[in-house]
Coordinates of C-alpha atoms in Angstrom, one line a residue:
M1 CA -0.3 0.2 -0.4
V2 CA 1.6 3.7 -0.9
I3 CA 0.4 6.8 0.6
K4 CA 1.6 10.0 -1.2
S5 CA 1.9 13.3 0.6
N6 CA -0.2 15.9 0.0
E7 CA 2.9 17.4 -1.7
A8 CA 2.9 14.4 -4.4
M9 CA -0.5 14.8 -5.4
G10 CA -0.1 18.9 -5.8
L11 CA -2.6 19.1 -2.1
S12 CA -0.3 20.6 -1.1
Q13 CA -0.9 23.6 2.4
P14 CA -0.4 26.7 2.4
P15 CA 2.1 27.9 5.4
K16 CA 0.4 28.0 8.3
S17 CA 0.1 31.2 10.0
M18 CA 2.1 32.7 13.0
W19 CA -0.7 32.1 14.9
M20 CA -1.7 28.8 13.9
Q21 CA 2.5 27.8 14.9
T22 CA 1.9 29.3 18.5
L23 CA -1.4 28.2 19.8
P24 CA -0.8 25.0 19.9
Q25 CA 2.7 25.3 21.7
V26 CA 1.1 27.2 23.9
L27 CA -1.3 24.3 24.3
A28 CA 0.7 22.2 25.4
V29 CA 3.0 23.9 27.7
S30 CA -0.6 25.4 29.5
V31 CA -1.1 21.8 30.0
K32 CA 2.7 21.0 31.4
N33 CA 1.4 24.1 33.9
I34 CA -1.2 22.3 35.9
L35 CA 0.5 20.7 36.7
L36 CA 3.0 23.2 38.2
L37 CA 0.3 24.6 38.9
A38 CA -0.4 21.8 41.6
F39 CA 3.1 21.8 43.0
G40 CA 3.0 25.3 43.6
M41 CA -0.2 24.3 45.8
T42 CA 1.7 21.8 47.9
L43 CA 4.6 24.0 48.8
G44 CA 1.7 27.1 49.9
F45 CA -0.6 24.2 51.8
P46 CA 2.3 24.0 55.3
T47 CA 1.2 27.6 55.8
I48 CA -2.4 27.0 56.0
L49 CA -1.5 23.4 57.7
I50 CA 0.0 24.6 60.3
P51 CA -2.6 26.8 62.3
G52 CA -5.0 24.2 61.1
L53 CA -3.3 21.7 63.4
L54 CA -3.2 24.2 65.8
A55 CA -6.6 24.4 66.2
P56 CA -8.4 23.1 69.3
E57 CA -10.8 21.2 67.6
E58 CA -8.1 18.6 65.6
T59 CA -8.0 15.1 66.3
F60 CA -4.9 15.4 67.2
T61 CA -2.0 17.6 68.6
M62 CA 1.2 17.7 67.5
T63 CA 4.5 19.2 69.9
P64 CA 6.4 22.7 68.9
E65 CA 9.4 20.6 67.4
E66 CA 7.0 18.2 65.0
I67 CA 5.5 22.1 63.6
S68 CA 8.5 23.3 63.4
W69 CA 9.0 20.3 60.7
I70 CA 6.2 20.8 58.5
G71 CA 7.5 23.7 56.3
S72 CA 10.8 21.7 55.5
V73 CA 9.6 18.0 54.9
N74 CA 8.6 18.8 51.8
L75 CA 11.6 20.9 50.9
I76 CA 14.1 18.3 52.2
C77 CA 12.8 15.0 49.8
V78 CA 12.4 17.1 47.2
P79 CA 16.0 16.8 45.6
I80 CA 15.4 12.6 46.4
G81 CA 13.0 13.4 43.7
S82 CA 14.9 15.3 41.5
I83 CA 18.0 13.0 41.3
V84 CA 15.7 10.1 40.2
S85 CA 13.7 12.0 38.0
G86 CA 16.2 12.3 34.9
A87 CA 16.8 8.4 34.3
V88 CA 13.3 8.2 34.8
S89 CA 12.4 10.5 32.6
Q90 CA 14.9 9.1 30.2
A91 CA 13.5 6.0 30.1
I92 CA 9.7 6.8 29.5
G93 CA 9.3 9.3 28.1
R94 CA 8.2 13.1 29.3
K95 CA 5.0 13.1 28.7
R96 CA 4.4 9.8 30.3
A97 CA 6.3 10.9 33.2
M98 CA 4.0 14.0 33.6
Q99 CA 1.7 11.7 34.4
V100 CA 2.8 9.3 36.4
V101 CA 3.6 11.9 38.7
N102 CA 0.1 12.8 39.1
L103 CA -0.2 9.7 41.1
P104 CA 1.4 10.4 44.1
F105 CA 0.4 13.3 44.7
L106 CA -3.4 12.7 44.7
A107 CA -2.0 9.9 47.3
A108 CA -0.6 12.8 49.2
W109 CA -3.3 14.6 48.9
L110 CA -6.1 12.1 50.4
L111 CA -3.6 11.1 52.8
F112 CA -3.7 14.6 54.3
R113 CA -7.7 14.5 53.5
F114 CA -8.0 11.6 56.0
C115 CA -5.3 10.8 58.1
N116 CA -5.6 11.0 62.1
A117 CA -1.5 10.4 63.5
E118 CA 1.3 12.6 63.7
W119 CA 3.1 10.4 61.2
Q120 CA 0.7 10.1 58.3
V121 CA 1.2 14.2 58.3
F122 CA 4.9 13.9 57.3
V123 CA 4.9 11.0 54.9
A124 CA 2.1 12.7 52.7
L125 CA 4.8 16.1 52.8
A126 CA 7.1 13.6 52.3
M127 CA 5.4 12.0 49.2
T128 CA 4.4 15.8 48.4
G129 CA 8.4 16.4 48.7
L130 CA 9.2 13.3 46.9
S131 CA 6.8 14.2 43.7
G132 CA 7.9 18.0 43.4
G133 CA 10.8 17.0 42.5
F134 CA 10.7 14.3 40.6
L135 CA 8.4 16.1 38.3
E136 CA 11.5 19.0 37.8
A137 CA 13.3 17.2 34.7
P138 CA 10.3 16.0 32.7
V139 CA 8.8 19.9 32.9
L140 CA 12.0 21.6 31.9
T141 CA 12.8 19.3 29.3
Y142 CA 9.6 19.1 27.6
V143 CA 9.0 22.7 27.3
A144 CA 12.5 23.3 25.7
E145 CA 12.1 20.7 23.6
I146 CA 8.4 21.6 22.1
T147 CA 9.3 24.9 21.5
Q148 CA 10.3 27.1 18.8
P149 CA 13.4 29.2 19.8
R150 CA 11.2 32.2 19.5
L151 CA 9.2 31.3 22.1
R152 CA 11.0 29.6 24.1
G153 CA 12.5 31.8 26.9
V154 CA 8.4 33.4 26.7
L155 CA 7.0 29.9 27.3
S156 CA 9.4 28.5 29.4
S157 CA 9.6 31.7 32.0
T158 CA 5.4 30.7 32.5
S159 CA 6.7 27.9 34.9
S160 CA 7.1 30.0 37.9
M161 CA 4.5 31.9 37.2
A162 CA 2.9 27.8 37.1
V163 CA 4.6 27.9 41.0
I164 CA 3.5 31.1 42.1
A165 CA 0.1 30.4 41.3
G166 CA -0.7 27.7 43.3
V167 CA 1.1 29.4 46.2
L168 CA -2.1 31.6 45.9
I169 CA -4.6 29.6 45.1
M170 CA -3.2 27.6 47.8
F171 CA -3.9 31.0 50.1
L172 CA -7.2 32.2 48.7
L173 CA -8.5 28.2 49.1
G174 CA -7.1 28.1 52.8
T175 CA -8.9 32.1 53.5
F176 CA -12.5 30.2 53.0
F177 CA -12.1 26.4 54.0
P178 CA -10.7 24.0 56.2
W179 CA -7.1 22.5 55.5
R180 CA -9.1 18.9 55.0
T181 CA -11.1 20.7 52.7
V182 CA -8.9 22.2 50.7
A183 CA -6.9 18.9 50.6
L184 CA -9.6 16.8 49.1
V185 CA -10.4 19.7 46.6
S186 CA -6.8 20.2 45.1
C187 CA -7.0 16.6 43.7
V188 CA -8.9 18.3 41.5
F189 CA -6.3 19.9 39.7
N190 CA -3.6 16.3 39.3
V191 CA -7.0 15.0 37.7
M192 CA -7.0 18.1 35.3
S193 CA -3.3 17.4 34.7
F194 CA -3.2 13.4 34.0
T195 CA -6.3 13.9 31.5
F196 CA -5.1 16.9 29.3
L197 CA -1.7 15.2 29.3
F198 CA -3.5 12.7 27.0
F199 CA -4.2 15.2 24.7
V200 CA -0.7 16.8 23.7
P201 CA 2.1 15.0 22.1
E202 CA 5.6 13.6 23.2
S203 CA 8.5 15.8 23.2
P204 CA 9.8 15.2 19.1
H205 CA 14.0 14.6 20.0
W206 CA 12.9 12.1 23.2
L207 CA 10.9 10.4 20.3
I208 CA 14.2 10.7 18.0
S209 CA 16.2 9.1 20.7
N210 CA 14.4 6.3 20.8
N211 CA 14.0 5.6 17.3
R212 CA 10.1 6.1 17.0
L213 CA 10.3 9.0 14.0
L214 CA 7.2 8.7 12.4
D215 CA 5.4 9.8 16.3
A216 CA 8.1 12.6 16.3
R217 CA 7.0 13.9 12.7
K218 CA 3.8 13.4 13.5
S219 CA 4.4 15.1 17.0
L220 CA 6.0 18.4 15.4
A221 CA 3.8 18.6 12.1
W222 CA 1.0 19.1 15.6
L223 CA 3.0 21.4 17.0
R224 CA 3.7 23.8 14.9
G225 CA 0.2 24.2 13.5
W226 CA -1.2 20.6 13.2
T227 CA 0.5 20.8 10.1
D228 CA 1.5 18.2 7.3
L229 CA 4.1 16.4 7.6
D230 CA 6.7 18.1 4.4
E231 CA 5.8 20.5 6.5
I232 CA 7.9 21.0 9.3
E233 CA 10.6 18.6 6.6
P234 CA 13.5 21.0 7.4
E235 CA 13.2 21.3 11.1
Y236 CA 12.4 17.8 11.9
K237 CA 15.6 16.8 9.7
Q238 CA 17.3 19.9 12.0
I239 CA 16.1 18.0 15.4
Y240 CA 17.6 14.5 14.2
R241 CA 20.8 15.6 13.7
E242 CA 20.5 17.7 17.2
V243 CA 19.7 14.4 18.9
R244 CA 21.5 12.1 16.9
V245 CA 25.1 13.8 16.8
N246 CA 27.1 12.1 19.3
D247 CA 25.3 8.4 17.1
D248 CA 28.7 7.1 15.8
D249 CA 27.0 5.0 12.4
L250 CA 25.4 9.0 11.4
A251 CA 28.1 11.1 12.2
Q252 CA 29.9 8.6 9.8
D253 CA 27.0 9.4 7.3
N254 CA 26.0 5.9 7.5
P255 CA 24.3 4.7 4.3
A256 CA 22.9 1.4 6.3
F257 CA 20.8 3.5 8.4
D258 CA 17.2 4.0 6.9
G259 CA 15.5 6.1 9.4
V260 CA 12.5 3.6 9.3
S261 CA 10.0 3.8 12.4
N262 CA 6.6 2.3 13.1
G263 CA 6.5 0.5 9.6
V264 CA 7.3 3.7 7.5
T265 CA 10.5 4.9 5.9
L266 CA 11.4 8.4 4.9
N267 CA 13.4 7.2 1.9
G268 CA 11.2 5.9 0.3
N269 CA 12.5 2.6 0.2
N270 CA 10.2 -0.9 0.7
Q271 CA 11.2 -1.5 4.3
H272 CA 9.1 -2.4 6.8
R273 CA 9.2 -2.0 10.8
Q274 CA 12.9 -2.1 11.5
P275 CA 15.4 -0.2 9.7
K276 CA 18.7 -2.6 8.6
R277 CA 20.8 -0.9 11.3
H278 CA 19.8 0.8 14.4
A279 CA 21.1 3.6 15.7
K280 CA 23.6 2.7 18.7
K281 CA 22.8 2.6 22.1
N282 CA 25.4 4.5 24.5
S283 CA 26.4 1.8 27.0
R284 CA 26.5 2.9 30.8
L285 CA 30.0 3.6 31.1
E286 CA 29.9 5.6 28.2
T287 CA 26.7 7.0 29.6
L288 CA 28.8 8.1 32.3
K289 CA 30.7 9.6 30.4
L290 CA 28.7 12.3 28.8
F291 CA 29.1 14.0 33.0
T292 CA 32.3 14.5 32.2
R293 CA 32.7 15.6 28.8
K294 CA 32.7 20.3 28.6
S295 CA 29.6 20.1 27.0
F296 CA 27.6 18.9 30.6
L297 CA 30.0 20.3 32.8
W298 CA 30.2 23.7 31.6
P299 CA 26.9 24.3 31.3
F300 CA 25.9 22.5 34.6
S301 CA 28.7 25.0 36.4
L302 CA 26.8 27.8 35.2
V303 CA 23.7 26.8 35.9
A304 CA 24.2 26.1 39.6
I305 CA 26.3 29.3 40.3
I306 CA 23.3 31.0 38.8
F307 CA 20.9 28.8 41.2
F308 CA 23.3 29.5 44.4
F309 CA 22.7 33.4 43.5
N310 CA 18.8 33.0 42.7
H311 CA 18.8 31.9 46.7
V312 CA 22.0 33.6 48.4
T313 CA 21.0 37.3 46.5
G314 CA 18.0 37.1 49.4
M315 CA 14.5 36.2 47.5
T316 CA 14.6 33.0 49.3
T317 CA 14.8 34.1 52.7
L318 CA 12.3 36.9 52.2
Q319 CA 9.8 34.3 50.6
T320 CA 10.5 32.1 53.8
Y321 CA 10.4 34.9 56.1
A322 CA 8.4 37.7 55.3
V323 CA 5.9 38.0 58.1
P324 CA 8.2 38.5 60.9
L325 CA 10.8 40.0 59.0
F326 CA 7.9 42.7 57.5
Q327 CA 6.8 42.6 61.3
S328 CA 10.8 43.4 62.0
V329 CA 11.0 46.5 59.8
N330 CA 7.7 47.7 61.5
A331 CA 5.4 47.5 58.4
P332 CA 2.4 50.4 58.1
I333 CA 0.2 47.3 57.2
D334 CA -0.8 44.5 58.7
R335 CA 2.2 41.6 58.4
Y336 CA -0.4 39.3 56.7
Y337 CA -1.5 41.5 54.3
A338 CA 2.0 42.8 53.5
T339 CA 3.1 39.2 52.9
V340 CA -0.4 38.8 50.3
M341 CA 1.3 41.8 48.7
L342 CA 4.4 40.3 48.1
G343 CA 3.1 37.2 47.1
C344 CA 1.2 39.0 44.4
V345 CA 4.2 41.1 43.2
E346 CA 6.4 38.1 42.3
L347 CA 3.6 37.1 40.2
L348 CA 2.9 40.5 38.5
G349 CA 7.5 39.8 38.0
S350 CA 6.8 36.7 37.0
I351 CA 4.1 38.4 33.7
A352 CA 6.9 40.6 33.3
S353 CA 9.9 38.5 32.5
T354 CA 7.3 36.5 29.8
A355 CA 6.2 39.7 28.2
L356 CA 9.7 41.4 27.9
V357 CA 12.1 38.3 27.7
H358 CA 12.1 37.7 23.9
Y359 CA 12.7 41.2 23.1
T360 CA 15.1 42.3 25.6
G361 CA 16.8 38.7 26.0
K362 CA 18.3 36.9 29.1
R363 CA 21.4 38.5 29.9
L364 CA 19.8 42.3 29.9
L365 CA 16.6 40.9 31.8
N366 CA 18.9 39.6 34.2
F367 CA 21.3 42.6 34.8
V368 CA 18.3 44.5 35.7
S369 CA 17.0 42.2 38.3
V370 CA 20.2 41.4 40.1
L371 CA 21.4 45.2 40.1
G372 CA 17.3 45.6 41.3
I373 CA 17.4 43.8 44.3
G374 CA 21.2 45.1 45.2
V375 CA 19.5 48.7 44.9
C376 CA 16.2 47.7 47.6
F377 CA 18.6 45.8 49.7
T378 CA 20.5 48.5 50.0
I379 CA 17.5 50.8 50.6
V380 CA 16.5 48.6 53.5
A381 CA 19.9 48.0 54.8
I382 CA 20.5 51.8 55.6
Y383 CA 16.9 52.0 56.7
A384 CA 17.4 49.3 59.0
Q385 CA 21.1 50.4 60.1
I386 CA 19.5 54.4 60.8
N387 CA 16.3 53.5 62.6
A388 CA 18.9 50.7 64.6
L389 CA 16.9 47.1 63.5
V390 CA 19.1 44.8 64.6
D391 CA 17.2 41.8 65.0
V392 CA 14.5 40.0 62.6
T393 CA 12.2 40.3 65.6
N394 CA 12.7 43.3 67.0
S395 CA 13.3 41.8 70.6
T396 CA 16.5 44.1 70.5
T397 CA 15.7 47.7 68.6
P398 CA 15.8 50.1 71.6
N399 CA 13.1 52.8 69.8
L400 CA 10.5 50.4 68.1
Q401 CA 8.1 52.8 69.6
L402 CA 9.7 55.9 67.3
V403 CA 10.0 53.6 64.0
K404 CA 6.7 52.4 64.6
N405 CA 5.5 56.5 64.7
S406 CA 7.7 57.3 61.8
P407 CA 5.9 58.6 58.4
H408 CA 8.9 56.5 56.7
N409 CA 8.6 52.9 57.8
W410 CA 6.5 52.7 54.7
I411 CA 10.0 52.7 52.3
P412 CA 11.4 49.0 54.2
M413 CA 8.6 47.3 53.1
T414 CA 8.2 48.8 50.2
F415 CA 11.6 47.9 48.7
L416 CA 11.2 44.3 50.3
I417 CA 8.5 43.8 47.6
G418 CA 10.4 45.6 44.9
V419 CA 12.9 42.7 45.2
A420 CA 10.4 40.5 45.1
F421 CA 9.6 41.8 42.0
M422 CA 13.0 42.6 40.3
A423 CA 14.1 38.8 41.5
H424 CA 11.2 37.6 39.7
L425 CA 12.1 39.8 36.6
G426 CA 15.1 37.7 35.7
V427 CA 17.1 35.8 38.4
R428 CA 14.1 33.9 39.9
I429 CA 13.4 32.7 36.6
L430 CA 16.9 32.4 34.6
P431 CA 18.2 29.3 36.1
W432 CA 14.8 27.1 34.8
I433 CA 15.0 28.2 31.4
L434 CA 18.8 27.7 31.5
T435 CA 18.3 24.2 32.1
G436 CA 16.0 23.3 29.7
E437 CA 18.2 25.2 26.7
V438 CA 22.0 24.2 28.1
F439 CA 22.7 20.6 28.0
S440 CA 22.6 17.8 25.3
N441 CA 20.0 15.5 24.5
E442 CA 21.6 12.4 26.3
T443 CA 22.4 14.7 29.3
R444 CA 19.4 17.1 29.3
A445 CA 17.0 15.4 31.7
A446 CA 19.4 14.4 34.3
A447 CA 20.6 17.5 34.1
A448 CA 18.0 18.9 34.9
G449 CA 17.0 16.5 38.1
L450 CA 20.6 17.3 39.6
C451 CA 20.7 21.2 39.1
S452 CA 17.0 20.6 40.6
A453 CA 18.4 18.9 43.4
F454 CA 21.0 21.3 43.7
T455 CA 18.7 24.1 44.2
Y456 CA 16.4 22.6 46.8
I457 CA 19.7 21.7 48.6
V458 CA 20.7 25.3 48.7
S459 CA 17.5 27.1 49.6
F460 CA 17.0 24.5 52.6
A461 CA 20.8 25.8 53.5
T462 CA 19.8 29.6 53.2
N463 CA 16.7 29.2 55.4
K464 CA 18.6 27.2 58.2
A465 CA 20.9 29.5 58.1
F466 CA 19.0 32.5 57.6
F467 CA 18.9 33.3 61.4
A468 CA 22.4 32.3 63.0
I469 CA 23.5 35.1 60.0
V470 CA 21.2 37.3 61.5
G471 CA 22.7 36.7 64.7
V472 CA 26.0 37.0 63.6
L473 CA 25.5 40.3 60.9
T474 CA 22.4 41.2 62.1
L475 CA 19.8 43.0 60.1
P476 CA 21.4 45.0 58.6
G477 CA 24.6 42.8 57.9
T478 CA 22.8 40.4 56.4
F479 CA 21.0 43.0 53.9
F480 CA 24.2 44.5 52.7
T481 CA 25.6 40.9 51.9
H482 CA 22.7 40.8 49.8
A483 CA 23.0 43.7 48.3
A484 CA 26.8 42.9 47.8
L485 CA 26.0 39.3 46.3
S486 CA 24.0 40.6 43.7
V487 CA 26.7 42.7 42.6
V488 CA 29.0 40.0 42.0
A489 CA 25.7 37.6 40.4
F490 CA 25.7 40.5 38.3
L491 CA 29.6 40.7 37.2
V492 CA 29.8 36.3 36.9
L493 CA 26.1 36.9 34.7
Y494 CA 28.3 39.5 32.5
F495 CA 31.5 37.8 31.9
F496 CA 30.3 34.4 31.9
L497 CA 26.2 34.0 30.8
P498 CA 25.9 33.6 26.5
E499 CA 22.5 34.9 25.3
T500 CA 20.2 31.8 24.2
E501 CA 17.4 34.0 23.5
G502 CA 16.3 32.7 19.8
K503 CA 19.0 30.2 19.3
T504 CA 17.9 26.5 18.6
L505 CA 18.6 24.4 21.1
G506 CA 21.8 22.8 18.6
Q507 CA 23.1 26.0 18.2
I508 CA 23.2 26.2 22.1
N509 CA 24.8 22.7 22.4
E510 CA 27.5 23.4 20.3
H511 CA 28.5 26.6 22.1
F512 CA 28.7 24.8 25.2
A513 CA 30.6 22.1 23.3
G514 CA 33.0 24.1 22.9
G515 CA 32.5 25.1 18.7
T516 CA 30.8 27.7 17.4
K517 CA 30.1 30.6 19.6
M518 CA 26.6 32.1 20.1
G519 CA 27.1 36.1 21.1
D520 CA 25.0 37.9 23.1
K521 CA 22.6 39.0 19.5
V522 CA 18.7 38.7 20.2
Y523 CA 17.2 36.2 17.4
R524 CA 13.8 37.2 17.2
D525 CA 12.8 34.1 14.8
R526 CA 9.5 35.9 13.0
G527 CA 9.1 31.4 12.2
D528 CA 10.7 31.2 9.0
R529 CA 13.4 29.7 10.4
K530 CA 16.1 32.7 9.0
S531 CA 17.8 32.2 12.1
D532 CA 18.2 28.3 12.2
F533 CA 22.0 27.5 12.4
H534 CA 23.0 24.0 11.2
M535 CA 20.1 25.3 8.0
Q536 CA 22.0 28.8 7.7
H537 CA 25.8 27.3 8.6
N538 CA 25.6 23.3 7.5
P539 CA 22.8 23.6 4.6
G540 CA 24.3 20.2 3.0
N541 CA 25.5 18.4 6.0
I542 CA 22.5 16.0 5.8
N543 CA 22.8 12.1 5.9
S544 CA 22.1 10.8 2.5
A545 CA 20.8 7.6 4.0
Y546 CA 18.3 9.3 6.2
N547 CA 17.7 12.8 3.5
G548 CA 16.6 10.0 1.6
G549 CA 18.7 10.2 -1.3
D550 CA 15.9 10.0 -4.3
N551 CA 13.3 12.3 -2.5
S552 CA 10.5 10.8 -3.0
N553 CA 7.7 12.2 -1.6
E554 CA 5.9 8.4 -0.9
S555 CA 5.5 6.4 2.4
K556 CA 4.7 2.6 2.0
F557 CA 3.7 0.4 4.7

């Protein structure tokens, strides 16, 4: 049976509009973001769980020491899930891994709802932490692999927006419902995530790496506007080369490999289900060697350093200890209202980042972010120093009443909230975007898990050490330290951060492998793929066996 393409029959479709190319990518990323929103709800849940457990009508009680661990247990468990998420995502696929992770989330919410003992609460918290770590690799790699370069930065930055939105939704639900009811309601989001993921395609990169070539072409056609397979052939060939660049057979243009998958050949020869020769699978030792190469160590070091500055420049501890910090600087409004404002501004910063990154690029946006953090913390530090606000609890403040009555006590609250905006404008978003971009196809999933594990370990360490640091440096000294580290972060980003906005994954990988450098220019692809690195610089370097030789437009079963 011979199936002819639309082009062969004279029925080729007109080029898809920019909107039609963009819409399916937005839909697929939005479905992925439902899972991240559900994860954000687990991060906000301890905030309403703690007062709920302290209520006199609760069926069981907890000691203050047990209560103190509620906000930390899930964070401790996230790195464990992150470490294994890469291997699982690479084995079963990005889409299936995202579906699977909804199941332990559901189990945790149900355990919260029906728990009747302290240990069950901690088991449920540990499950949310492990599940949160497990989702890191598939969600980070999925958005990077399904989006066009012109959209990758914008759509990747929506991940943080989804997590923040989940935290805010949890705060809102906790305002009106008991914590057990909130836990039951939260199941809805994981059910939605699991169901909607059936209707979006798997990553073309992952499908190609598993020799499912026809499925990869169908996936790419869906993601580029539900178009004909012929329309996506140039991009498909480029992705194929990027994914299989390390394969010895393909690197030598081995004519034995026909590119056959699922009963369909790409070269028009009448072959059936299996290719003449499969691409070679890396052994375990060869796989481990991938993590010792420059193409992994350089981007991993860069992402790890940015994650480090993400936390030590102050936003992590500000978010965790917002209520006592607003009390310490004598905010002119209720400290809980100020904390809600902080969360809203975080979301606004993420939205601004999403709107601007395509136009400004990641470098400029993050320069503004870290310098803005430094300016805000410097102003708060000077205010705290002048007014002798030296302790988080204000227990050693000698002129507390004078400060409370001061007409200027809006200054520290405003600029602490300004820190939240500036952080989420850039440096809180940047490393998560880079994690999905800078690693090769062979290491991307595992690297995403390792990077996630690293950031949560640093997050836990900074939160745990915060009060000790304030005890040594005082509150103004801590704020000055955050400001100084922001300047250091600016210098590191200026000299070591390349501009990845608008670049293809192949071009980014080539840069970090020590090949052609990307430069600092922002590419704003308008859909014609003119910024395609390989099509510009290597237009004729396509495997003849893969390309189809006679350029036949027929696929045969």
